[in-house]
PDB file of C-alpha atoms in Angstrom:
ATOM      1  CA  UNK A   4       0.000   0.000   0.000  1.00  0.00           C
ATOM      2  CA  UNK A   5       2.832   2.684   0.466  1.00  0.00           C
ATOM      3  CA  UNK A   6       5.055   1.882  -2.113  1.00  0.00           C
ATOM      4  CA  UNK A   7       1.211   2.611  -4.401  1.00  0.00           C
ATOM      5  CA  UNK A   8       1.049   5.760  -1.785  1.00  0.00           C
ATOM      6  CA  UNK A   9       4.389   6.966  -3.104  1.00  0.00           C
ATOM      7  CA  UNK A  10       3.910   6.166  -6.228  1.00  0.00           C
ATOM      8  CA  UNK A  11       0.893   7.946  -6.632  1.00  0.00           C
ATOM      9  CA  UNK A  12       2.750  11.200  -4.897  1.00  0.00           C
ATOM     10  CA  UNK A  13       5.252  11.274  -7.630  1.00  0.00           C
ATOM     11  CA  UNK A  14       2.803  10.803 -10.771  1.00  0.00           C
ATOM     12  CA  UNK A  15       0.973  14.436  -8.922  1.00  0.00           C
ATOM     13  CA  UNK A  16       4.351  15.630  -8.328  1.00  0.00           C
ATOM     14  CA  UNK A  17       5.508  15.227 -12.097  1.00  0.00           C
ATOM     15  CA  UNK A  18       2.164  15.853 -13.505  1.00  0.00           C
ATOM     16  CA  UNK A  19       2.644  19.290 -11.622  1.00  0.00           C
ATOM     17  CA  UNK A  20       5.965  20.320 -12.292  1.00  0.00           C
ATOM     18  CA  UNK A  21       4.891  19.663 -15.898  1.00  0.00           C
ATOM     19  CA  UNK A  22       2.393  22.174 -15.610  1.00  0.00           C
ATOM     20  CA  UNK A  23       4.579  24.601 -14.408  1.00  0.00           C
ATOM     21  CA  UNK A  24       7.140  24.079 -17.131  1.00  0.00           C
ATOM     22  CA  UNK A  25       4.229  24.506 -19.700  1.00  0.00           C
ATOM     23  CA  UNK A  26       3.107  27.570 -18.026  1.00  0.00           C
ATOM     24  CA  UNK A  27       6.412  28.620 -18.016  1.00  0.00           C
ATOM     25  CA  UNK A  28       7.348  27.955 -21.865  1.00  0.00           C
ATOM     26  CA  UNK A  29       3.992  29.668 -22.845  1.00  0.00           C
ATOM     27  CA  UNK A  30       4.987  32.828 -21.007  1.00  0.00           C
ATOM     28  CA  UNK A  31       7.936  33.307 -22.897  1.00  0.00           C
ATOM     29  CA  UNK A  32       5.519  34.891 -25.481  1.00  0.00           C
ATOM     30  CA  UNK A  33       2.426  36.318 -23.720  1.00  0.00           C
ATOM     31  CA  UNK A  34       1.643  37.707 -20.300  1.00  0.00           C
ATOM     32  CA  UNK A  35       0.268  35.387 -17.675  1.00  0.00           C
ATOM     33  CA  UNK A  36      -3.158  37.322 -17.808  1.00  0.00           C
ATOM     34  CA  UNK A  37      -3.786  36.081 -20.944  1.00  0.00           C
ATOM     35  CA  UNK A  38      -2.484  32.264 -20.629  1.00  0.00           C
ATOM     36  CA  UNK A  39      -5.469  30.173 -20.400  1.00  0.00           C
ATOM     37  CA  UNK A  40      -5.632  26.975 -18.443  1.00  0.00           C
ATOM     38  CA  UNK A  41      -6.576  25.178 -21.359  1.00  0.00           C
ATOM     39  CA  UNK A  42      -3.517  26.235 -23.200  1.00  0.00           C
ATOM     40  CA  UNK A  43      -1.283  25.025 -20.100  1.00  0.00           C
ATOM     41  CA  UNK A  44      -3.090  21.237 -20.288  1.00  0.00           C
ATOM     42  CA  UNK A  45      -3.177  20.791 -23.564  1.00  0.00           C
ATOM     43  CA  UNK A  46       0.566  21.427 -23.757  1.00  0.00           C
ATOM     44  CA  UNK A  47       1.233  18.819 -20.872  1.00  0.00           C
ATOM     45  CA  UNK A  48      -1.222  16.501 -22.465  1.00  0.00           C
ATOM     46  CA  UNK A  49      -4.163  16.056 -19.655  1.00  0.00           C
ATOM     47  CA  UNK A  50      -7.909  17.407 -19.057  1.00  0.00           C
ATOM     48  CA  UNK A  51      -8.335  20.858 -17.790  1.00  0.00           C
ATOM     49  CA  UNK A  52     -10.050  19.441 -14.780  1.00  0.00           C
ATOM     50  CA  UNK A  53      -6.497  17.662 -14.100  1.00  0.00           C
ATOM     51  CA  UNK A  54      -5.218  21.541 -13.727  1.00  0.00           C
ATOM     52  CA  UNK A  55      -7.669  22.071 -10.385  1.00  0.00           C
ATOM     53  CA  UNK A  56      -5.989  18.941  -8.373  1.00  0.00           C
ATOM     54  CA  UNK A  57      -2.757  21.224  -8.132  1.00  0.00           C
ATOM     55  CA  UNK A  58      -4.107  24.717  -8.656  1.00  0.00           C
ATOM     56  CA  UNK A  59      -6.880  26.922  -8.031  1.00  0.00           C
ATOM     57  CA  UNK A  60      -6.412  28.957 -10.638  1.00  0.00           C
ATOM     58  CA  UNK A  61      -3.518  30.461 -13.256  1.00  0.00           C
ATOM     59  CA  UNK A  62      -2.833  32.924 -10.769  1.00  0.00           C
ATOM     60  CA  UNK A  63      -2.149  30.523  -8.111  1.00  0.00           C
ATOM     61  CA  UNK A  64       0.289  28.687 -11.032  1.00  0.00           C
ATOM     62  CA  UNK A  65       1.909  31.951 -11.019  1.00  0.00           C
ATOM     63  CA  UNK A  66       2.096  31.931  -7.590  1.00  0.00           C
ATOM     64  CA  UNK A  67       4.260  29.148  -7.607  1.00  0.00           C
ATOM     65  CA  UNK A  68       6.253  30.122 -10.758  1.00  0.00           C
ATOM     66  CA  UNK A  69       7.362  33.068  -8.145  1.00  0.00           C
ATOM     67  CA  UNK A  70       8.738  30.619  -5.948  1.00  0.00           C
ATOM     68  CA  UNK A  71      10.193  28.243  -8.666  1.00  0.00           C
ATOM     69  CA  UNK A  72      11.819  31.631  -9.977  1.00  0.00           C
ATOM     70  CA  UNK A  73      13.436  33.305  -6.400  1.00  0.00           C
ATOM     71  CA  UNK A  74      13.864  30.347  -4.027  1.00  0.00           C
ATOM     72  CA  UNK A  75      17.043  29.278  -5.049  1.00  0.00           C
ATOM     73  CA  UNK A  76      18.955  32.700  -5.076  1.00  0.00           C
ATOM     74  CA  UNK A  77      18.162  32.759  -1.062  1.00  0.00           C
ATOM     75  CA  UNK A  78      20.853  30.459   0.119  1.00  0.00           C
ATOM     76  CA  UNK A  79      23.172  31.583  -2.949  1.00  0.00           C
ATOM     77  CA  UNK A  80      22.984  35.387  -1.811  1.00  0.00           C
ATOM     78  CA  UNK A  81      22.852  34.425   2.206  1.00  0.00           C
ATOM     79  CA  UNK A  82      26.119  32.390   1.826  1.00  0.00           C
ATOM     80  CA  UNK A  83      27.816  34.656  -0.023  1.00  0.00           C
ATOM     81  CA  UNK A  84      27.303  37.440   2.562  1.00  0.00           C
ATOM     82  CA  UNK A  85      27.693  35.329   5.437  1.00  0.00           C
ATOM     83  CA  UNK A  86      31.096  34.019   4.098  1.00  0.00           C
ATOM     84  CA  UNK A  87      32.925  36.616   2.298  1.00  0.00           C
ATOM     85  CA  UNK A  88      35.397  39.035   4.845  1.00  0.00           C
ATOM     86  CA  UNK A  89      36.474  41.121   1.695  1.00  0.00           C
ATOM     87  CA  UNK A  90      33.587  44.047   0.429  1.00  0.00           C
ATOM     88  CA  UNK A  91      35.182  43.605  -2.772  1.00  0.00           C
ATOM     89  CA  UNK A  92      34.568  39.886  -2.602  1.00  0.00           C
ATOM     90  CA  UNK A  93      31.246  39.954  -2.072  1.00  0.00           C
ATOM     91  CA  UNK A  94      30.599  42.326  -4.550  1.00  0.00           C
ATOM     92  CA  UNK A  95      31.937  40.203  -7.271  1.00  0.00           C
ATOM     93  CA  UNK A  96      30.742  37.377  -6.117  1.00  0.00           C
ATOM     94  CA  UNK A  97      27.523  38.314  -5.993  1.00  0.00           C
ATOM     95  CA  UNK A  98      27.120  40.283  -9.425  1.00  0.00           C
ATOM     96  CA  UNK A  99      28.912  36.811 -10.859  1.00  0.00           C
ATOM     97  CA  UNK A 100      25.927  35.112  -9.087  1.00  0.00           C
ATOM     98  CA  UNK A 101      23.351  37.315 -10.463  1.00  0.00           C
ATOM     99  CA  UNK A 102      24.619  36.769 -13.923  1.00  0.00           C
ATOM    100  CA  UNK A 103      24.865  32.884 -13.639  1.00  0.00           C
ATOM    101  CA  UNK A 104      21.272  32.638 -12.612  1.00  0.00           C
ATOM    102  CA  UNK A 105      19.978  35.390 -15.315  1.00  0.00           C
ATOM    103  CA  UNK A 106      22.190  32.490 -17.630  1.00  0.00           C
ATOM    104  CA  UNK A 107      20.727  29.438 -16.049  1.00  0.00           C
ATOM    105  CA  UNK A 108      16.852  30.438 -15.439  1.00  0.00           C
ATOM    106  CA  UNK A 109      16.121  32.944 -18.380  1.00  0.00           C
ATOM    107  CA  UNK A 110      13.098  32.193 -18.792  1.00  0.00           C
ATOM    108  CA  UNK A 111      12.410  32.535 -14.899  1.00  0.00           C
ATOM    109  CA  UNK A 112      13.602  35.741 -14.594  1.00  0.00           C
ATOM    110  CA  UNK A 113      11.410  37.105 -17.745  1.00  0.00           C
ATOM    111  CA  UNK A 114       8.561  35.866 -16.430  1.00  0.00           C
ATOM    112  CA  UNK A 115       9.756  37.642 -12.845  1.00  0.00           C
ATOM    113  CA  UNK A 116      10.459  40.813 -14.827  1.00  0.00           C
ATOM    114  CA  UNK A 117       7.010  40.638 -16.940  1.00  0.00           C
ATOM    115  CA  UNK A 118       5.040  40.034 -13.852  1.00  0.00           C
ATOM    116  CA  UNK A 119       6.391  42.261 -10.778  1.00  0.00           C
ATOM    117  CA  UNK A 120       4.314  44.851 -12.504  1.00  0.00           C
ATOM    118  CA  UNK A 121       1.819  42.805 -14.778  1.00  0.00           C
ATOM    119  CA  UNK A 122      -1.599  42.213 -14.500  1.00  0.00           C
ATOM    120  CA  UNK A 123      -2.485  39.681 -11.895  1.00  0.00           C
ATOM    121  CA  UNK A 124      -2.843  40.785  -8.331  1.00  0.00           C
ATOM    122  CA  UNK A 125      -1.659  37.486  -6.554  1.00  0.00           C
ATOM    123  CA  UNK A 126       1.546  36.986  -8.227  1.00  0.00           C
ATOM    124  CA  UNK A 127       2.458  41.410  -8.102  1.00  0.00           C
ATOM    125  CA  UNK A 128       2.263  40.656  -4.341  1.00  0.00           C
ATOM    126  CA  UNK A 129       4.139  37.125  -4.348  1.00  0.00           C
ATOM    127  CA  UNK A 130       6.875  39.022  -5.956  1.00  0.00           C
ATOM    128  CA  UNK A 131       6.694  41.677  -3.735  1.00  0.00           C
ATOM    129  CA  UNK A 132       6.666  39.599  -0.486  1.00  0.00           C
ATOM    130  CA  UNK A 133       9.657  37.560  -1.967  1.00  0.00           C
ATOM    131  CA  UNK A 134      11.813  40.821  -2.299  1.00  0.00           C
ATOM    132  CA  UNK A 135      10.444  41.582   0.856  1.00  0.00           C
ATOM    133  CA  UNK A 136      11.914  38.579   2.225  1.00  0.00           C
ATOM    134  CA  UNK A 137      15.039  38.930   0.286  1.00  0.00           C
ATOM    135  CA  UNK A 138      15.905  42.261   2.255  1.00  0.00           C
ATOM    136  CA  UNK A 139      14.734  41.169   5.171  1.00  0.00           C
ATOM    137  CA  UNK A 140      17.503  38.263   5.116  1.00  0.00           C
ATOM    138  CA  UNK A 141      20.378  40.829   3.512  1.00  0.00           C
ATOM    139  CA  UNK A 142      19.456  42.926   6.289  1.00  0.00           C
ATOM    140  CA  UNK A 143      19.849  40.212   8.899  1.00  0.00           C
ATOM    141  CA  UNK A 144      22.971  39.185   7.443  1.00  0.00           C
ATOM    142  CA  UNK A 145      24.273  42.759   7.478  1.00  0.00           C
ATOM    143  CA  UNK A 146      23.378  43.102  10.825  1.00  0.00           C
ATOM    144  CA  UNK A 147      26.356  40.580  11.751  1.00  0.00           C
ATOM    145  CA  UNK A 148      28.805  42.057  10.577  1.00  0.00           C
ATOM    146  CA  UNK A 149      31.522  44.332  12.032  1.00  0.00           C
ATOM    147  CA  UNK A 150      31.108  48.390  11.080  1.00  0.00           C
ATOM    148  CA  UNK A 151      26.996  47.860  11.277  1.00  0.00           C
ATOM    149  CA  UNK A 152      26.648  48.278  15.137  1.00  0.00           C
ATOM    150  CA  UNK A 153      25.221  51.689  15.458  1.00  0.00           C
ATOM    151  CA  UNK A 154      23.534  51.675  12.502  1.00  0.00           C
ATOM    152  CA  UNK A 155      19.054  51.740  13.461  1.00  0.00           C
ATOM    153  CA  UNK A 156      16.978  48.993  12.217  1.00  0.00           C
ATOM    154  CA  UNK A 157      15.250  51.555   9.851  1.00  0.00           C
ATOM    155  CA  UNK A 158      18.455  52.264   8.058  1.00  0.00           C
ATOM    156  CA  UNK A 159      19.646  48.983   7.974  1.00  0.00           C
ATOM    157  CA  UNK A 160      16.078  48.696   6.326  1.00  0.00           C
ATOM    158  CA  UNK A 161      16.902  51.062   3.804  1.00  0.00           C
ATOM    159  CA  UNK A 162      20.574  49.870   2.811  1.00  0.00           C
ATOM    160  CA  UNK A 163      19.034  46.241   2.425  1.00  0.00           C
ATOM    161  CA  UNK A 164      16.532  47.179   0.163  1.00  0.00           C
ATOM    162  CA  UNK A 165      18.997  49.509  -2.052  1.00  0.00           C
ATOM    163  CA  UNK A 166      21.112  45.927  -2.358  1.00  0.00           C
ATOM    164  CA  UNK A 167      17.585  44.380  -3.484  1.00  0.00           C
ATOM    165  CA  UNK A 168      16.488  46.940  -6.264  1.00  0.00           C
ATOM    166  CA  UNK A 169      19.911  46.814  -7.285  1.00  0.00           C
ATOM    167  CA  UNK A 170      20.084  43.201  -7.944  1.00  0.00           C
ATOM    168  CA  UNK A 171      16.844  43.199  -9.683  1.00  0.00           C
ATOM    169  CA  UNK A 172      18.156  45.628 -11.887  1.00  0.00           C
ATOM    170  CA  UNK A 173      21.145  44.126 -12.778  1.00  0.00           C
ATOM    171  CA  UNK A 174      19.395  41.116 -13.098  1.00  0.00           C
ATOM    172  CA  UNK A 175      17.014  42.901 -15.905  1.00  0.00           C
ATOM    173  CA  UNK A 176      20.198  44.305 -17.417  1.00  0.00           C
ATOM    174  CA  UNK A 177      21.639  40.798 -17.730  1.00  0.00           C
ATOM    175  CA  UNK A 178      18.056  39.554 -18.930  1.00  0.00           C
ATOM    176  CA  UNK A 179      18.438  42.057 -21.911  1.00  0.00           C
ATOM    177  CA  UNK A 180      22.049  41.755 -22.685  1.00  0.00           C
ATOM    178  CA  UNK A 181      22.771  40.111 -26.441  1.00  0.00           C
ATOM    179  CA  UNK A 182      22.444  36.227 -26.346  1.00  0.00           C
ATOM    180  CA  UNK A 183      26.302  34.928 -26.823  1.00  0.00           C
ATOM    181  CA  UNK A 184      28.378  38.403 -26.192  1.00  0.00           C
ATOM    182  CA  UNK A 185      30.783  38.071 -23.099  1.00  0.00           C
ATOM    183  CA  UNK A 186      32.237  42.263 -23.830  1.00  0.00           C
ATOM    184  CA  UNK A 187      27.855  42.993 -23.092  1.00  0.00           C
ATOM    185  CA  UNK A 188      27.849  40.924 -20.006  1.00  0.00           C
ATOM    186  CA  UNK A 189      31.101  42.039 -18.847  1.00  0.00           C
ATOM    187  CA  UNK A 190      30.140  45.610 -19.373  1.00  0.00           C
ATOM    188  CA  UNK A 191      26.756  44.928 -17.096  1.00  0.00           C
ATOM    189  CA  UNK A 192      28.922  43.402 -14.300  1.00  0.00           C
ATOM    190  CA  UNK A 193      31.356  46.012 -14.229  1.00  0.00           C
ATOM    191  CA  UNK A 194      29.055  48.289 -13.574  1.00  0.00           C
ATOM    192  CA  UNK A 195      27.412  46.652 -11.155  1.00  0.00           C
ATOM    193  CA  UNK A 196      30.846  46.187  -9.266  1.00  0.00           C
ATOM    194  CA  UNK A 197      31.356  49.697  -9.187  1.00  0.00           C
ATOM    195  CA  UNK A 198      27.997  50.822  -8.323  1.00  0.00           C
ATOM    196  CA  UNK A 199      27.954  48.440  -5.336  1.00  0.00           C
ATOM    197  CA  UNK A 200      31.384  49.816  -4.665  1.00  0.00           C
ATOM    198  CA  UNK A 201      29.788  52.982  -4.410  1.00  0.00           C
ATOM    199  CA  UNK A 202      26.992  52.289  -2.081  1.00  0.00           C
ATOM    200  CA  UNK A 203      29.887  50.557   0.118  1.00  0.00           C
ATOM    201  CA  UNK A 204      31.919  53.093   0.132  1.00  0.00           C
ATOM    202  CA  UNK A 205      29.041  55.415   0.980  1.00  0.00           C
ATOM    203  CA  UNK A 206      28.111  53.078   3.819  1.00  0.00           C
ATOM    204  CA  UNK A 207      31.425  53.826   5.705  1.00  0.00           C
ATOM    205  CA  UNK A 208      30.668  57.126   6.153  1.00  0.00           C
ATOM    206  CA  UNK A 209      26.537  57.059   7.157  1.00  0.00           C
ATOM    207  CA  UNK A 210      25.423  58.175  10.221  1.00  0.00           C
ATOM    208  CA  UNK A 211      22.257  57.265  11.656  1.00  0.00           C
ATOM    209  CA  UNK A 212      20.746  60.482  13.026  1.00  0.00           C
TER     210      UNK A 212
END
């Protein structure tokens, strides 16, 4: 009876993973407000009804296409602050991280940069909540480091969420580089690197009033 149990769990798991794949492929021309659920099934090959076992709707799809699309950069972009002495480290490290996932999940990171200010309500505030929770972690990780002592949780706030909207731009800029041309790519990280140079520079000499 288990081993049909677990069996059973995998067939929904794979069924829904292809969904989201589908989903996923389709977006790559068209917004998610105008995918239709029967487009999604017929593309994975089962009835539409099939669709509401793992889904309420497209939005909630979308939903999880948020997740699929941020979850892994969490640990990437924790470790590498947690880890890295050297502000110059970090910043490379973390522009070259940007630029790896832009490579690796394009098509995730259009559909992030379609949707943060498309048309469906539920997946504008998954986004949100996931950057959200993005600064909330670079803030944290901030926090523990030496030379961030007296600075207030408001302004530790504020220089955690100027990291975020500068990764999300930089991960745009990658997103719309030239397929195939290392000198565009370079150019992007370089100036990312010096921009984030900037802001830590700039950080040294903040006071919190």
């Amino acid at each position: 009876m288990s081993h049909t149990v677990g069996v059973r769990r995998a067939q929904k798991q794979k069924t829904r993973q292809a969904l989201l794949d589908a989903g996923l492929l389709l977006l790559e021309e068209q917004s998610l407000s105008s995918l239709g659920l029967r487009e999604v099934t017929r593309a994975v090959g089962v009835a539409p009804a099939a669709f509401y076992r793992h889904f309420r709707d497209i939005g909630d799809l979308g939903v999880a296409l948020v997740e699929e699309s941020l979850g892994s950069l969490h640990a990437m972009i924790r470790a590498i602050l947690a880890e890295q002495e050297r502000a110059d480290g970090r910043i490379a490290l973390v522009v070259e991280a940007i630029a790896t996932h832009v490579r690796e999940h394009h098509a995730h990171i259009r559909f992030i940069a379609r949707e943060r200010h498309g048309g469906v309500r539920a997946v504008r505030a998954a986004i949100a909540a996931e950057l959200d929770r993005f600064a909330d972690e670079v803030a944290a990780a901030l926090a523990a480091r030496p030379g961030y002592a007296d600075w207030s949780p408001d302004d530790m706030a504020m220089l955690a969420q100027l990291y975020v909207d500068h990764m999300v731009t930089t991960a745009a800029a990658f997103l719309e580089a030239p397929p195939d041309s290392p000198e565009a790519e370079e150019r992007i990280a370089c100036t990312a690197r010096r921009q984030l140079r900037l802001i830590s520079l700039g950080c040294g000499q903040w006071r919190t009033d």
